Amino acid sequence: MPKTKIKEDALPDLTSLASWVRLNAKMEVDKEQENVLVCVEGTREAKARPLMKKLGYADIPRHLVSLQRRCGKTSLGKPNKGMMLFFPLSIGSGPESIGSGNIHVAGEDLQPGSYIQLTEDLELDTQDAQLDCLIVLLP
C-alpha cells in the first residue's frame, strides 16, 4: 500500500478539517470497536466537502466519508467492493497535535497530508496517542 501525498493546495482544507474534528466534532463510540469514536455530526459531509472537492472525490456518486478517532489497537477492514482511502488528520493528544504527527501503517510512515489506499485489512496501534482520521469509500 504505497502512500500518496495530497495536492499542496488541499493542505489548508485538510488542516481545517483536522481542527474541526479535534475541537468541535461530536463523536460517539463505534458499535463494533470500543477504541473507535465515529463523528455523528450532521454537518460532517459538508465539513469534508472542500477537501474532497480539491482531491477530486466530491463529485463521485455514492462516495462515503467517515471521520473517526482511534486510540490503542484497532483494525480497519478492506471493503469487498470499491476502494477505501485512509487519511490521517492528527496524531497525538490535545490541540497541539492538530494536523501533525505520524503513524507507521502498512510499511509506510504516514502523516497529515499523505494517505493510502487499503489493499488489505489494516491493523493500527496508536499506543497512547489519539489518531483522528478521514476514511473515504469510493464505489
Short mmCIF file of C-alpha atoms in Angstrom, two decimals:
data_model
loop_
_atom_site.label_atom_id
_atom_site.label_comp_id
_atom_site.label_asym_id
_atom_site.label_seq_id
_atom_site.Cartn_x
_atom_site.Cartn_y
_atom_site.Cartn_z
CA MET A 1 0.00 0.00 0.00
CA PRO A 2 2.20 2.87 -1.17
CA LYS A 3 1.44 6.28 0.28
CA THR A 4 0.31 9.23 -1.80
CA LYS A 5 0.71 12.90 -0.95
CA ILE A 6 -2.26 15.20 -1.38
CA LYS A 7 -2.05 18.28 -3.57
CA GLU A 8 -0.39 21.25 -1.90
CA ASP A 9 -3.48 23.44 -2.36
CA ALA A 10 -5.55 20.87 -0.40
CA LEU A 11 -3.39 21.09 2.76
CA PRO A 12 -5.26 24.09 4.25
CA ASP A 13 -8.56 22.22 3.80
CA LEU A 14 -7.09 19.14 5.49
CA THR A 15 -5.81 21.25 8.40
CA SER A 16 -9.18 22.98 8.74
CA LEU A 17 -10.98 19.62 8.81
CA ALA A 18 -8.46 18.23 11.32
CA SER A 19 -9.02 21.24 13.59
CA TRP A 20 -12.80 20.90 13.42
CA VAL A 21 -12.65 17.15 14.16
CA ARG A 22 -10.27 17.62 17.11
CA LEU A 23 -12.00 20.61 18.70
CA ASN A 24 -15.69 20.58 17.74
CA ALA A 25 -16.96 17.34 16.21
CA LYS A 26 -19.45 15.28 18.21
CA MET A 27 -18.15 11.72 18.46
CA GLU A 28 -19.78 8.51 19.66
CA VAL A 29 -18.29 5.10 20.43
CA ASP A 30 -18.40 2.73 17.46
CA LYS A 31 -20.71 -0.25 17.91
CA GLU A 32 -18.06 -2.73 16.73
CA GLN A 33 -14.82 -1.39 18.24
CA GLU A 34 -14.72 0.35 21.62
CA ASN A 35 -11.40 2.10 20.82
CA VAL A 36 -13.01 3.88 17.87
CA LEU A 37 -15.12 7.03 18.04
CA VAL A 38 -17.15 7.99 14.98
CA CYS A 39 -18.22 11.53 14.11
CA VAL A 40 -22.01 11.78 14.23
CA GLU A 41 -22.31 15.49 13.37
CA GLY A 42 -24.93 16.17 10.73
CA THR A 43 -22.52 18.60 9.07
CA ARG A 44 -19.61 16.13 8.68
CA GLU A 45 -20.10 15.70 4.91
CA ALA A 46 -20.22 19.48 4.43
CA LYS A 47 -17.09 19.94 6.58
CA ALA A 48 -15.18 17.36 4.50
CA ARG A 49 -16.50 18.63 1.14
CA PRO A 50 -13.85 21.33 0.48
CA LEU A 51 -11.08 18.73 0.89
CA MET A 52 -12.99 16.12 -1.13
CA LYS A 53 -13.53 18.68 -3.89
CA LYS A 54 -9.82 19.56 -4.08
CA LEU A 55 -8.93 15.86 -4.20
CA GLY A 56 -11.48 15.18 -6.94
CA TYR A 57 -13.72 12.84 -4.93
CA ALA A 58 -16.66 15.13 -4.09
CA ASP A 59 -18.49 14.57 -7.37
CA ILE A 60 -18.17 10.78 -7.43
CA PRO A 61 -21.70 9.41 -6.92
CA ARG A 62 -22.23 7.29 -3.79
CA HIS A 63 -18.89 8.15 -2.17
CA LEU A 64 -18.96 7.97 1.64
CA VAL A 65 -16.96 9.92 4.21
CA SER A 66 -16.25 8.80 7.78
CA LEU A 67 -14.41 10.89 10.37
CA GLN A 68 -13.02 8.82 13.22
CA ARG A 69 -10.86 8.99 16.34
CA ARG A 70 -8.88 5.83 17.09
CA CYS A 71 -6.85 5.03 20.19
CA GLY A 72 -4.86 1.92 21.01
CA LYS A 73 -5.17 -1.19 18.86
CA THR A 74 -7.87 -1.06 16.20
CA SER A 75 -8.47 -2.62 12.82
CA LEU A 76 -9.83 -1.31 9.56
CA GLY A 77 -11.23 -3.87 7.13
CA LYS A 78 -10.73 -3.55 3.39
CA PRO A 79 -14.12 -3.30 1.67
CA ASN A 80 -15.30 -6.17 -0.54
CA LYS A 81 -16.26 -3.71 -3.28
CA GLY A 82 -14.97 -0.30 -4.19
CA MET A 83 -11.96 1.49 -2.83
CA MET A 84 -11.11 2.73 0.66
CA LEU A 85 -8.72 5.62 1.29
CA PHE A 86 -7.20 6.30 4.72
CA PHE A 87 -6.13 9.88 5.56
CA PRO A 88 -4.56 10.66 8.96
CA LEU A 89 -5.66 14.10 10.17
CA SER A 90 -3.94 14.40 13.57
CA ILE A 91 -1.82 12.01 15.60
CA GLY A 92 -1.24 12.86 19.25
CA SER A 93 -3.18 14.36 22.12
CA GLY A 94 -4.60 17.81 22.57
CA PRO A 95 -4.92 20.80 20.27
CA GLU A 96 -1.16 21.00 19.64
CA SER A 97 -1.41 17.78 17.62
CA ILE A 98 -3.83 19.21 15.04
CA GLY A 99 -2.53 18.47 11.55
CA SER A 100 0.69 16.90 12.85
CA GLY A 101 2.30 13.67 14.00
CA ASN A 102 2.99 10.44 12.15
CA ILE A 103 1.97 6.81 12.29
CA HIS A 104 3.58 3.73 10.80
CA VAL A 105 0.98 1.62 8.95
CA ALA A 106 1.28 -0.99 6.22
CA GLY A 107 5.02 -0.39 5.94
CA GLU A 108 4.59 3.36 5.40
CA ASP A 109 5.13 6.37 7.64
CA LEU A 110 2.00 8.46 7.23
CA GLN A 111 1.46 12.00 8.41
CA PRO A 112 -1.29 14.51 7.72
CA GLY A 113 -1.04 15.33 4.02
CA SER A 114 -0.45 11.74 2.94
CA TYR A 115 -2.82 8.80 2.56
CA ILE A 116 -3.01 5.18 1.46
CA GLN A 117 -5.50 3.07 -0.43
CA LEU A 118 -6.33 -0.06 1.53
CA THR A 119 -5.50 -3.18 -0.42
CA GLU A 120 -5.73 -5.42 2.66
CA ASP A 121 -7.11 -5.22 6.18
CA LEU A 122 -5.22 -2.70 8.28
CA GLU A 123 -4.14 -3.11 11.89
CA LEU A 124 -3.46 0.16 13.70
CA ASP A 125 -1.71 0.68 17.03
CA THR A 126 -1.60 4.27 18.19
CA GLN A 127 -0.49 3.20 21.68
CA ASP A 128 -1.49 6.11 23.94
CA ALA A 129 -1.98 8.69 21.20
CA GLN A 130 -5.24 9.61 19.51
CA LEU A 131 -5.46 9.26 15.76
CA ASP A 132 -8.07 11.40 14.04
CA CYS A 133 -8.61 10.18 10.50
CA LEU A 134 -10.73 10.56 7.42
CA ILE A 135 -11.86 7.42 5.65
CA VAL A 136 -13.26 7.74 2.15
CA LEU A 137 -15.17 4.92 0.45
CA LEU A 138 -15.43 5.13 -3.32
CA PRO A 139 -17.71 2.87 -5.38
#
